Short mmCIF file of C-alpha atoms in Angstrom, two decimals:
data_model
loop_
_atom_site.label_atom_id
_atom_site.label_comp_id
_atom_site.label_asym_id
_atom_site.label_seq_id
_atom_site.Cartn_x
_atom_site.Cartn_y
_atom_site.Cartn_z
CA UNK M 1 48.14 18.96 -19.28
CA UNK M 2 49.13 16.06 -17.07
CA UNK M 3 49.38 18.37 -14.07
CA UNK M 4 45.91 19.73 -14.81
CA UNK M 5 44.51 16.17 -14.94
CA UNK M 6 46.24 15.34 -11.66
CA UNK M 7 44.72 18.38 -9.96
CA UNK M 8 41.28 17.43 -11.26
CA UNK M 9 41.68 13.88 -9.98
CA UNK M 10 42.76 15.15 -6.56
CA UNK M 11 39.77 17.47 -6.46
CA UNK M 12 37.41 14.59 -7.24
CA UNK M 13 38.93 12.46 -4.49
CA UNK M 14 38.69 15.35 -2.05
CA UNK M 15 35.02 15.81 -2.89
CA UNK M 16 34.49 12.09 -2.43
CA UNK M 17 36.12 12.27 0.97
CA UNK M 18 33.94 15.23 1.96
CA UNK M 19 30.76 13.47 0.85
CA UNK M 20 31.81 10.32 2.68
CA UNK M 21 32.57 12.23 5.84
CA UNK M 22 29.02 13.48 6.25
CA UNK M 23 26.74 10.83 7.65
CA UNK M 24 23.80 12.18 5.67
CA UNK M 25 25.50 11.17 2.45
CA UNK M 26 27.47 8.12 3.61
CA UNK M 27 24.60 5.92 2.49
CA UNK M 28 25.37 6.87 -1.06
CA UNK M 29 28.55 4.81 -0.87
CA UNK M 30 26.87 1.67 0.40
CA UNK M 31 24.93 1.04 -2.77
CA UNK M 32 23.75 -2.24 -4.10
CA UNK M 33 23.19 -3.03 -7.74
CA UNK M 34 19.47 -3.22 -8.43
CA UNK M 35 19.71 -6.92 -9.34
CA UNK M 36 22.51 -7.76 -6.92
CA UNK M 37 22.83 -8.58 -3.25
CA UNK M 38 23.39 -6.01 -0.49
CA UNK M 39 26.91 -4.84 0.35
CA UNK M 40 28.63 -6.78 3.04
CA UNK M 41 29.08 -5.15 6.41
CA UNK M 42 32.40 -3.49 7.03
CA UNK M 43 33.97 -2.41 10.25
CA UNK M 44 37.02 -0.66 11.54
CA UNK M 45 39.53 -2.70 13.46
CA UNK M 46 41.72 -1.18 16.11
CA UNK M 47 43.29 -2.03 19.41
CA UNK M 48 46.33 -1.91 21.65
CA UNK M 49 49.34 -4.13 22.30
CA UNK M 50 50.52 -4.38 25.91
CA UNK M 51 53.54 -5.92 27.58
CA UNK M 52 52.18 -9.13 29.17
CA UNK M 53 54.15 -8.56 32.34
CA UNK M 54 53.92 -4.82 32.98
CA UNK M 55 50.67 -4.11 31.06
CA UNK M 56 52.42 -1.09 29.56
CA UNK M 57 51.77 -0.24 25.86
CA UNK M 58 54.46 -1.43 23.45
CA UNK M 59 55.61 0.54 20.42
CA UNK M 60 56.96 -1.05 17.24
CA UNK M 61 54.99 -4.30 17.23
CA UNK M 62 53.78 -5.44 13.81
CA UNK M 63 50.19 -6.67 13.79
CA UNK M 64 48.60 -8.67 10.98
CA UNK M 65 45.12 -10.13 11.34
CA UNK M 66 44.32 -12.93 8.93
CA UNK M 67 40.83 -12.79 7.48
CA UNK M 68 40.55 -9.09 8.18
CA UNK M 69 43.17 -7.83 5.72
CA UNK M 70 44.62 -5.56 8.38
CA UNK M 71 48.33 -4.88 8.78
CA UNK M 72 49.79 -2.17 10.98
CA UNK M 73 52.57 -1.33 13.43
CA UNK M 74 51.86 -0.05 16.93
CA UNK M 75 52.61 3.59 17.71
CA UNK M 76 54.03 5.14 20.90
CA UNK M 77 50.69 4.46 22.68
CA UNK M 78 50.76 0.81 21.62
CA UNK M 79 47.75 1.30 19.37
CA UNK M 80 47.17 -0.16 15.93
CA UNK M 81 44.27 -0.09 13.53
CA UNK M 82 42.71 0.96 10.31
CA UNK M 83 40.71 4.11 10.01
CA UNK M 84 39.41 2.89 6.67
CA UNK M 85 36.65 0.29 6.69
CA UNK M 86 38.17 -3.15 6.86
CA UNK M 87 36.54 -6.16 5.38
CA UNK M 88 36.04 -8.93 7.91
CA UNK M 89 35.23 -12.36 6.53
CA UNK M 90 32.30 -13.34 8.72
CA UNK M 91 32.42 -16.99 7.70
CA UNK M 92 35.67 -17.84 9.41
CA UNK M 93 35.45 -19.71 12.70
CA UNK M 94 38.41 -17.81 14.11
CA UNK M 95 41.00 -15.21 13.15
CA UNK M 96 44.69 -15.18 13.86
CA UNK M 97 46.55 -12.07 14.94
CA UNK M 98 50.25 -12.35 14.09
CA UNK M 99 52.50 -10.17 16.25
CA UNK M 100 56.19 -9.56 15.75
CA UNK M 101 58.82 -7.09 16.87
CA UNK M 102 59.66 -4.67 14.06
CA UNK M 103 62.39 -2.61 15.70
CA UNK M 104 64.51 -5.15 17.53
CA UNK M 105 65.64 -3.73 20.90
CA UNK M 106 64.65 -0.10 20.30
CA UNK M 107 61.50 -0.42 22.41
CA UNK M 108 62.44 -3.69 24.08
CA UNK M 109 62.74 -7.05 22.39
CA UNK M 110 59.55 -9.10 22.18
CA UNK M 111 58.74 -12.64 21.07
CA UNK M 112 56.78 -13.23 17.88
CA UNK M 113 53.46 -14.82 18.60
CA UNK M 114 50.06 -15.75 17.20
CA UNK M 115 46.83 -15.00 19.08
CA UNK M 116 43.45 -16.47 18.12
CA UNK M 117 40.49 -14.09 18.02
CA UNK M 118 36.78 -14.62 17.47
CA UNK M 119 34.58 -12.71 15.01
CA UNK M 120 33.06 -10.83 17.95
CA UNK M 121 36.53 -9.84 19.21
CA UNK M 122 37.09 -7.91 15.96
CA UNK M 123 34.09 -5.67 16.54
CA UNK M 124 35.41 -4.15 19.75
CA UNK M 125 38.78 -2.58 20.63
CA UNK M 126 41.23 -5.48 20.64
CA UNK M 127 43.72 -5.93 23.47
CA UNK M 128 46.74 -8.08 22.69
CA UNK M 129 49.76 -8.87 24.82
CA UNK M 130 53.35 -9.74 23.94
CA UNK M 131 56.06 -11.38 26.01
CA UNK M 132 59.32 -9.53 26.49
CA UNK M 133 62.58 -11.37 25.88
CA UNK M 134 64.70 -10.75 28.97
CA UNK M 135 68.38 -10.16 28.48
CA UNK M 136 69.37 -13.02 30.77
CA UNK M 137 67.38 -15.56 28.66
CA UNK V 1 2.66 12.59 1.70
CA UNK V 2 4.74 13.44 -1.33
CA UNK V 3 8.03 15.21 -0.82
CA UNK V 4 9.81 15.49 -4.14
CA UNK V 5 9.90 19.27 -4.22
CA UNK V 6 11.38 19.52 -0.74
CA UNK V 7 15.06 19.48 0.11
CA UNK V 8 16.39 21.25 -2.99
CA UNK V 9 19.80 21.58 -1.36
CA UNK V 10 19.96 17.87 -0.64
CA UNK V 11 18.97 17.08 -4.23
CA UNK V 12 21.59 19.48 -5.57
CA UNK V 13 24.26 17.91 -3.36
CA UNK V 14 23.21 14.52 -4.60
CA UNK V 15 23.66 15.64 -8.23
CA UNK V 16 27.13 16.99 -7.44
CA UNK V 17 27.96 13.70 -5.75
CA UNK V 18 26.64 11.71 -8.72
CA UNK V 19 28.64 13.76 -11.21
CA UNK V 20 31.78 13.28 -9.12
CA UNK V 21 31.24 9.52 -8.83
CA UNK V 22 30.70 9.32 -12.58
CA UNK V 23 33.99 11.10 -13.22
CA UNK V 24 35.87 8.85 -10.81
CA UNK V 25 34.00 5.72 -12.01
CA UNK V 26 35.61 3.25 -9.64
CA UNK V 27 34.64 -0.35 -10.28
CA UNK V 28 33.22 -1.41 -6.91
CA UNK V 29 30.68 -4.03 -7.87
CA UNK V 30 31.29 -6.74 -10.43
CA UNK V 31 28.72 -9.31 -11.50
CA UNK V 32 29.95 -12.68 -12.59
CA UNK V 33 27.40 -14.52 -14.71
CA UNK V 34 28.88 -17.90 -13.84
CA UNK V 35 26.25 -20.12 -15.47
CA UNK V 36 23.19 -19.99 -17.69
CA UNK V 37 21.79 -23.17 -16.22
CA UNK V 38 18.75 -22.76 -14.00
CA UNK V 39 16.60 -25.17 -12.00
CA UNK V 40 13.46 -23.06 -12.46
CA UNK V 41 11.65 -21.63 -15.43
CA UNK V 42 10.17 -18.44 -14.04
CA UNK V 43 7.51 -16.58 -15.97
CA UNK V 44 9.27 -13.27 -15.36
CA UNK V 45 12.90 -14.25 -15.93
CA UNK V 46 14.88 -11.28 -17.22
CA UNK V 47 17.68 -13.39 -18.64
CA UNK V 48 15.61 -16.19 -20.19
CA UNK V 49 17.79 -18.93 -18.65
CA UNK V 50 17.00 -22.60 -19.16
CA UNK V 51 17.34 -25.86 -17.22
CA UNK V 52 19.58 -27.33 -19.89
CA UNK V 53 21.58 -24.51 -21.29
CA UNK V 54 23.70 -25.18 -24.36
CA UNK V 55 26.14 -22.60 -23.01
CA UNK V 56 28.79 -24.16 -20.79
CA UNK V 57 29.64 -22.58 -17.43
CA UNK V 58 32.59 -20.21 -17.48
CA UNK V 59 35.70 -21.88 -16.03
CA UNK V 60 36.53 -20.12 -12.78
CA UNK V 61 40.20 -19.74 -13.68
CA UNK V 62 39.19 -17.63 -16.71
CA UNK V 63 37.27 -15.26 -14.46
CA UNK V 64 40.02 -15.13 -11.85
CA UNK V 65 42.57 -14.34 -14.54
CA UNK V 66 40.37 -11.45 -15.72
CA UNK V 67 40.37 -10.05 -12.17
CA UNK V 68 44.16 -9.66 -12.00
CA UNK V 69 44.27 -6.05 -13.28
CA UNK V 70 41.39 -5.11 -10.98
CA UNK V 71 43.22 -6.61 -8.03
CA UNK V 72 46.27 -4.48 -8.83
CA UNK V 73 44.21 -1.29 -9.10
CA UNK V 74 41.99 -1.28 -6.02
CA UNK V 75 42.18 -2.23 -2.38
CA UNK V 76 40.54 -5.66 -2.14
CA UNK V 77 37.77 -4.73 0.26
CA UNK V 78 36.43 -2.06 -2.10
CA UNK V 79 35.20 -4.56 -4.69
CA UNK V 80 32.27 -6.92 -4.32
CA UNK V 81 31.79 -9.86 -6.66
CA UNK V 82 28.11 -10.71 -7.16
CA UNK V 83 27.86 -14.26 -8.43
CA UNK V 84 24.75 -14.69 -10.48
CA UNK V 85 23.36 -16.76 -13.32
CA UNK V 86 21.21 -18.73 -14.12
CA UNK V 87 21.24 -20.27 -10.68
CA UNK V 88 24.72 -20.08 -9.12
CA UNK V 89 24.00 -22.93 -6.66
CA UNK V 90 23.97 -25.32 -9.61
CA UNK V 91 27.73 -24.90 -9.81
CA UNK V 92 29.31 -27.63 -7.71
CA UNK V 93 32.52 -25.61 -7.47
CA UNK V 94 30.79 -22.50 -6.10
CA UNK V 95 32.37 -22.74 -2.64
CA UNK V 96 35.81 -23.34 -4.14
CA UNK V 97 35.35 -20.28 -6.40
CA UNK V 98 34.25 -18.16 -3.46
CA UNK V 99 37.09 -19.31 -1.27
CA UNK V 100 39.60 -18.35 -3.96
CA UNK V 101 37.95 -14.93 -4.36
CA UNK V 102 38.18 -14.40 -0.63
CA UNK V 103 41.84 -15.40 -0.64
CA UNK V 104 42.41 -12.70 -3.25
CA UNK V 105 40.71 -10.22 -0.95
CA UNK V 106 37.36 -9.81 -2.72
CA UNK V 107 34.05 -9.73 -0.98
CA UNK V 108 31.50 -11.97 -2.62
CA UNK V 109 27.92 -13.08 -2.46
CA UNK V 110 25.21 -14.73 -4.52
CA UNK V 111 21.77 -14.02 -5.88
CA UNK V 112 19.71 -17.22 -5.70
CA UNK V 113 16.21 -18.66 -5.95
CA UNK V 114 16.98 -20.66 -2.79
CA UNK V 115 15.80 -24.00 -4.17
CA UNK V 116 19.12 -25.73 -3.41
CA UNK V 117 20.03 -23.74 -0.33
CA UNK V 118 20.01 -26.10 2.65
CA UNK V 119 21.95 -26.19 5.89
CA UNK V 120 24.90 -28.10 4.44
CA UNK V 121 25.24 -25.63 1.56
CA UNK V 122 24.87 -22.71 3.96
CA UNK V 123 27.74 -23.99 6.12
CA UNK V 124 29.89 -24.72 3.11
CA UNK V 125 29.43 -21.25 1.59
CA UNK V 126 29.83 -19.36 4.85
CA UNK V 127 33.03 -21.29 5.54
CA UNK V 128 34.22 -20.25 2.08
CA UNK V 129 33.81 -16.63 3.11
CA UNK V 130 30.51 -15.72 1.48
CA UNK V 131 29.46 -12.42 3.00
CA UNK V 132 26.07 -11.58 1.52
CA UNK V 133 23.13 -13.20 -0.20
CA UNK V 134 19.85 -12.29 -1.84
CA UNK V 135 16.96 -14.76 -2.08
CA UNK V 136 13.83 -14.27 -4.16
CA UNK V 137 10.36 -14.67 -2.67
CA UNK V 138 7.62 -13.48 -4.98
CA UNK V 139 4.46 -13.59 -2.92
CA UNK V 140 2.51 -16.04 -0.79
CA UNK V 141 2.86 -19.75 -1.52
CA UNK V 142 0.43 -20.16 -4.44
CA UNK V 143 1.51 -16.98 -6.20
CA UNK V 144 5.21 -17.57 -5.75
CA UNK V 145 4.96 -21.15 -7.02
CA UNK V 146 2.87 -20.02 -9.99
CA UNK V 147 5.42 -17.38 -10.97
CA UNK V 148 8.31 -19.75 -10.40
CA UNK V 149 6.60 -22.70 -12.11
CA UNK V 150 7.53 -25.06 -9.29
CA UNK V 151 5.33 -26.43 -6.46
CA UNK V 152 8.20 -26.60 -3.92
CA UNK V 153 9.81 -23.28 -4.67
CA UNK V 154 8.11 -21.22 -1.93
CA UNK V 155 8.87 -23.61 0.92
CA UNK V 156 12.48 -23.99 -0.16
CA UNK V 157 13.03 -20.24 -0.54
CA UNK V 158 11.41 -19.50 2.82
CA UNK V 159 13.45 -22.28 4.44
CA UNK V 160 16.63 -20.76 3.02
CA UNK V 161 15.68 -17.33 4.31
CA UNK V 162 14.90 -18.65 7.79
CA UNK V 163 18.29 -20.34 7.88
CA UNK V 164 20.13 -17.23 6.71
CA UNK V 165 18.31 -14.84 9.04
CA UNK V 166 18.77 -17.09 12.06
CA UNK V 167 22.48 -17.65 11.44
CA UNK V 168 23.37 -13.97 11.79
CA UNK V 169 26.47 -14.62 9.68
CA UNK V 170 25.46 -12.96 6.44
CA UNK V 171 24.28 -9.63 5.14
CA UNK V 172 21.12 -10.56 3.29
CA UNK V 173 17.83 -9.46 1.86
CA UNK V 174 14.78 -10.99 0.29
CA UNK V 175 13.61 -9.61 -3.03
CA UNK V 176 10.06 -9.65 -4.29
CA UNK V 177 9.10 -8.93 -7.87
CA UNK V 178 5.79 -7.11 -7.61
CA UNK V 179 3.18 -7.80 -10.28
CA UNK V 180 -0.57 -7.72 -10.66
CA UNK V 181 -1.17 -11.00 -8.83
CA UNK V 182 0.89 -10.34 -5.72
CA UNK V 183 0.43 -6.61 -5.17
CA UNK V 184 -2.44 -7.12 -2.75
CA UNK V 185 -0.56 -9.87 -0.93
CA UNK V 186 2.27 -7.56 0.14
CA UNK V 187 0.84 -6.80 3.63
CA UNK V 188 0.42 -10.53 4.33
CA UNK V 189 3.83 -11.31 2.94
CA UNK V 190 5.29 -8.66 5.22
CA UNK V 191 3.81 -10.48 8.24
CA UNK V 192 5.18 -13.81 7.03
CA UNK V 193 8.66 -12.34 6.74
CA UNK V 194 8.53 -10.72 10.16
CA UNK V 195 7.20 -13.93 11.75
CA UNK V 196 10.14 -15.82 10.25
CA UNK V 197 12.72 -13.42 11.60
CA UNK V 198 13.52 -11.85 8.23
CA UNK V 199 14.42 -8.18 8.55
CA UNK V 200 15.54 -6.96 5.13
CA UNK V 201 13.22 -6.79 2.16
CA UNK V 202 13.44 -5.19 -1.27
CA UNK V 203 10.75 -4.78 -3.88
CA UNK V 204 11.12 -4.72 -7.65
CA UNK V 205 8.74 -4.33 -10.47
CA UNK V 206 9.12 -6.64 -13.43
CA UNK V 207 10.91 -5.09 -16.37
CA UNK V 208 9.54 -5.92 -19.84
CA UNK V 209 12.71 -7.75 -20.83
CA UNK V 210 13.64 -11.43 -21.33
CA UNK V 211 10.74 -13.86 -20.79
CA UNK V 212 8.75 -11.16 -18.97
CA UNK V 213 8.43 -9.15 -22.19
CA UNK V 214 5.88 -11.70 -23.43
CA UNK V 215 3.91 -11.64 -20.17
CA UNK V 216 2.10 -8.31 -20.21
CA UNK V 217 0.03 -9.24 -17.14
CA UNK V 218 3.15 -9.04 -15.03
CA UNK V 219 3.54 -5.29 -15.50
CA UNK V 220 1.89 -3.02 -12.96
CA UNK V 221 -0.42 -0.28 -14.12
CA UNK V 222 0.41 3.29 -13.09
CA UNK V 223 -2.10 3.35 -10.16
CA UNK V 224 -0.72 -0.01 -9.02
CA UNK V 225 2.82 1.36 -9.07
CA UNK V 226 1.68 4.21 -6.84
CA UNK V 227 -0.08 1.74 -4.54
CA UNK V 228 3.18 -0.19 -4.20
CA UNK V 229 5.11 3.01 -3.40
CA UNK V 230 2.53 3.91 -0.74
CA UNK V 231 2.91 0.46 0.81
CA UNK V 232 6.70 0.83 0.91
CA UNK V 233 6.51 4.33 2.39
CA UNK V 234 4.04 3.23 5.10
CA UNK V 235 6.06 0.14 5.97
CA UNK V 236 9.23 2.22 6.27
CA UNK V 237 7.48 4.62 8.62
CA UNK V 238 6.19 1.68 10.64
CA UNK V 239 9.79 0.44 11.11
CA UNK V 240 9.08 -3.24 11.75
CA UNK V 241 11.07 -4.42 8.74
CA UNK V 242 13.77 -2.74 6.64
CA UNK V 243 11.91 -2.40 3.33
CA UNK V 244 13.07 -0.49 0.29
CA UNK V 245 12.33 -0.15 -3.38
CA UNK V 246 15.21 -1.36 -5.52
CA UNK V 247 17.32 1.16 -7.37
CA UNK V 248 15.74 0.12 -10.67
CA UNK V 249 13.89 3.34 -11.48
CA UNK V 250 13.31 6.94 -10.58
CA UNK V 251 10.13 7.17 -8.52
CA UNK V 252 9.25 10.87 -8.87
CA UNK V 253 7.49 12.22 -5.82
CA UNK V 254 8.34 9.14 -3.77
CA UNK V 255 12.13 9.41 -4.10
CA UNK V 256 12.68 10.30 -0.46
CA UNK V 257 10.19 7.83 0.93
CA UNK V 258 10.93 4.48 -0.65
CA UNK V 259 14.73 4.19 -0.44
CA UNK V 260 17.64 5.30 1.71
CA UNK V 261 19.09 7.37 -1.12
CA UNK V 262 18.07 8.90 -4.45
CA UNK V 263 17.84 6.92 -7.67
CA UNK V 264 21.28 6.51 -9.21
CA UNK V 265 21.84 4.00 -12.00
CA UNK V 266 25.50 3.08 -11.46
CA UNK V 267 25.74 0.73 -14.43
CA UNK V 268 29.12 1.40 -16.05
CA UNK V 269 29.94 3.93 -13.30
CA UNK V 270 30.56 1.63 -10.35
CA UNK V 271 29.00 -1.58 -11.64
CA UNK V 272 30.44 -3.91 -14.24
CA UNK V 273 29.92 -7.50 -15.24
CA UNK V 274 31.65 -10.44 -16.81
CA UNK V 275 29.00 -12.36 -18.72
CA UNK V 276 28.87 -16.08 -19.40
CA UNK V 277 30.78 -15.83 -22.71
CA UNK V 278 33.37 -13.44 -21.30
CA UNK V 279 31.67 -10.29 -22.52
CA UNK V 280 32.31 -7.22 -20.38
CA UNK V 281 29.28 -5.09 -19.65
CA UNK V 282 27.52 -3.45 -16.70
CA UNK V 283 24.53 -5.18 -15.04
CA UNK V 284 23.76 -8.57 -16.63
CA UNK V 285 20.16 -7.57 -17.37
CA UNK V 286 21.27 -4.73 -19.65
CA UNK V 287 20.71 -5.31 -23.33
CA UNK V 288 23.65 -7.19 -24.82
CA UNK V 289 24.07 -4.54 -27.49
CA UNK V 290 25.82 -2.50 -24.77
CA UNK V 291 28.69 -5.00 -24.40
CA UNK V 292 32.01 -3.15 -24.19
CA UNK V 293 34.63 -5.87 -24.57
CA UNK V 294 35.47 -9.48 -23.78
CA UNK V 295 37.84 -10.89 -21.18
CA UNK V 296 39.20 -13.41 -23.66
CA UNK V 297 40.50 -10.60 -25.88
CA UNK V 298 40.71 -7.54 -23.65
CA UNK V 299 42.09 -6.38 -20.33
CA UNK V 300 39.15 -5.82 -17.98
CA UNK V 301 40.51 -2.57 -16.52
CA UNK V 302 41.53 -1.14 -19.89
CA UNK V 303 37.97 -1.65 -21.09
CA UNK V 304 36.63 -0.17 -17.86
CA UNK V 305 38.87 2.89 -18.19
CA UNK V 306 38.59 3.53 -21.90
CA UNK V 307 35.05 2.50 -22.86
CA UNK V 308 31.66 2.63 -21.12
CA UNK V 309 31.16 6.23 -22.30
CA UNK V 310 27.63 5.27 -23.33
CA UNK V 311 26.85 4.76 -19.65
CA UNK V 312 28.85 7.67 -18.27
CA UNK V 313 27.63 10.31 -20.68
CA UNK V 314 23.93 9.75 -20.85
CA UNK V 315 22.83 12.78 -22.84
CA UNK V 316 21.62 10.41 -25.55
CA UNK V 317 18.95 9.22 -23.11
CA UNK V 318 17.22 12.57 -23.32
CA UNK V 319 14.90 11.42 -26.07
CA UNK V 320 11.25 10.44 -26.38
CA UNK V 321 9.32 11.13 -23.16
CA UNK V 322 12.56 12.01 -21.31
CA UNK V 323 13.19 14.95 -23.67
CA UNK V 324 10.32 16.95 -22.19
CA UNK V 325 10.50 15.63 -18.63
CA UNK V 326 10.96 18.22 -15.87
CA UNK V 327 12.68 15.59 -13.67
CA UNK V 328 15.34 14.64 -16.23
CA UNK V 329 18.05 16.47 -14.30
CA UNK V 330 17.35 14.33 -11.24
CA UNK V 331 16.67 11.04 -13.06
CA UNK V 332 19.09 11.26 -16.03
CA UNK V 333 16.91 9.09 -18.21
CA UNK V 334 16.35 6.16 -15.87
CA UNK V 335 18.08 2.81 -15.64
CA UNK V 336 20.26 1.36 -18.38
CA UNK V 337 18.38 -1.95 -18.46
CA UNK V 338 15.29 -0.09 -19.67
CA UNK V 339 16.95 0.88 -22.96
CA UNK V 340 17.04 -1.72 -25.72
CA UNK V 341 19.81 0.08 -27.60
CA UNK V 342 21.58 3.42 -27.76
CA UNK V 343 19.18 6.08 -28.99
CA UNK V 344 16.08 4.08 -28.07
CA UNK V 345 13.38 5.54 -25.82
CA UNK V 346 12.92 4.32 -22.28
CA UNK V 347 10.72 1.17 -22.15
CA UNK V 348 8.69 2.48 -19.24
CA UNK V 349 8.87 5.14 -16.55
CA UNK V 350 7.73 4.58 -12.95
CA UNK V 351 7.85 8.22 -11.84
CA UNK V 352 4.72 9.27 -9.96
CA UNK V 353 3.82 12.95 -9.81
#
């Protein structure tokens, strides 16, 4: 019985995904209660982390953006991001991107750092850089 | 041009979508009736609020505590908290409440009459992470002030809207309750809104509930309802302002012309509320006989999961005029706030055929 319920739940979620994937029906998800205010705008946040010196993409860098509820780790192409809509708090004067090395020396050792972004920055592909820790330091 | 009988495939898909959403019933939109105090005494008020309410405001910590199970269940950005009342701006701790909601990951906004919304309050609320707002404007100056029973109400509401639209920081709209006195003013009001940089507008009719039930003149006649739909449809075609009819009722032949999507009453399906005394329901304007629980005794998500059947299985709505209606399949008996109790007939139907 439990298995049957699980299959039904999966089917419902799949149907939801299919409906949401077609632009003609996407509006159905952005409803507003008849006596409420409109839904807040959402956006996807994505970008790339580059080595500050070589401008090459860096894998294994953790990225957390305060105010945007986005946490990810860069892949082999240095990219990070959320494919799901991310809420961005429009009222904040600035946003802080926290970067840290998640895999130690595996893809080079990098310093942890904090970069300040504007609201506008979050609505375009974000480019962040990290400083490599050289072995002789 | 009426289009209801077109797009049968689209209408079928919509019904499949609606059935699926009803089965999933994810709580995405939660009203918080934070106060019953109000600084106006509107002739059409659906909740019958008063300037000096004997009911004390709900302590924010009580509401926040009730949200804990919801926070565990869903991703934060999927739930919007709509702070309503009464007049939410009367709460001095509104920004502090909003900031805390934001820190917990919830999106939030307010529905206001705009009387207390000035630049300082705007900055304070935006800094607290408010993301959306709705302000009421019910006609040109004389009509709005008459309906709102306050000589300064129009200027204050328009001032608030100008501020909000110019800031570009908020998702917003202006709502207008359409009645017999302001129906013919709608074209002029449209120009006023456009001149003031306001781009999002939503029209309501006045439901015969609360104080409005005793004001029969506020209800539109059937030809007037159709006139309003025609105005909305023409304005949408014109494209100078984003105008829509609220999702308060099925509109019959105008379904595809007055809104972005078909009528879907999501009360108890995606919309819940925590009322001033802690009662758990759907939209706050729904008759209080439909209350499903209370946050002071129950777990919000347990109530959401295990009750609300009255709103998710609406076969009981197929009574009275709905029993014989050919559009029942599409409309499902209309909006919950138009039923005074389970088993009661719909108070009024706006469908035009």
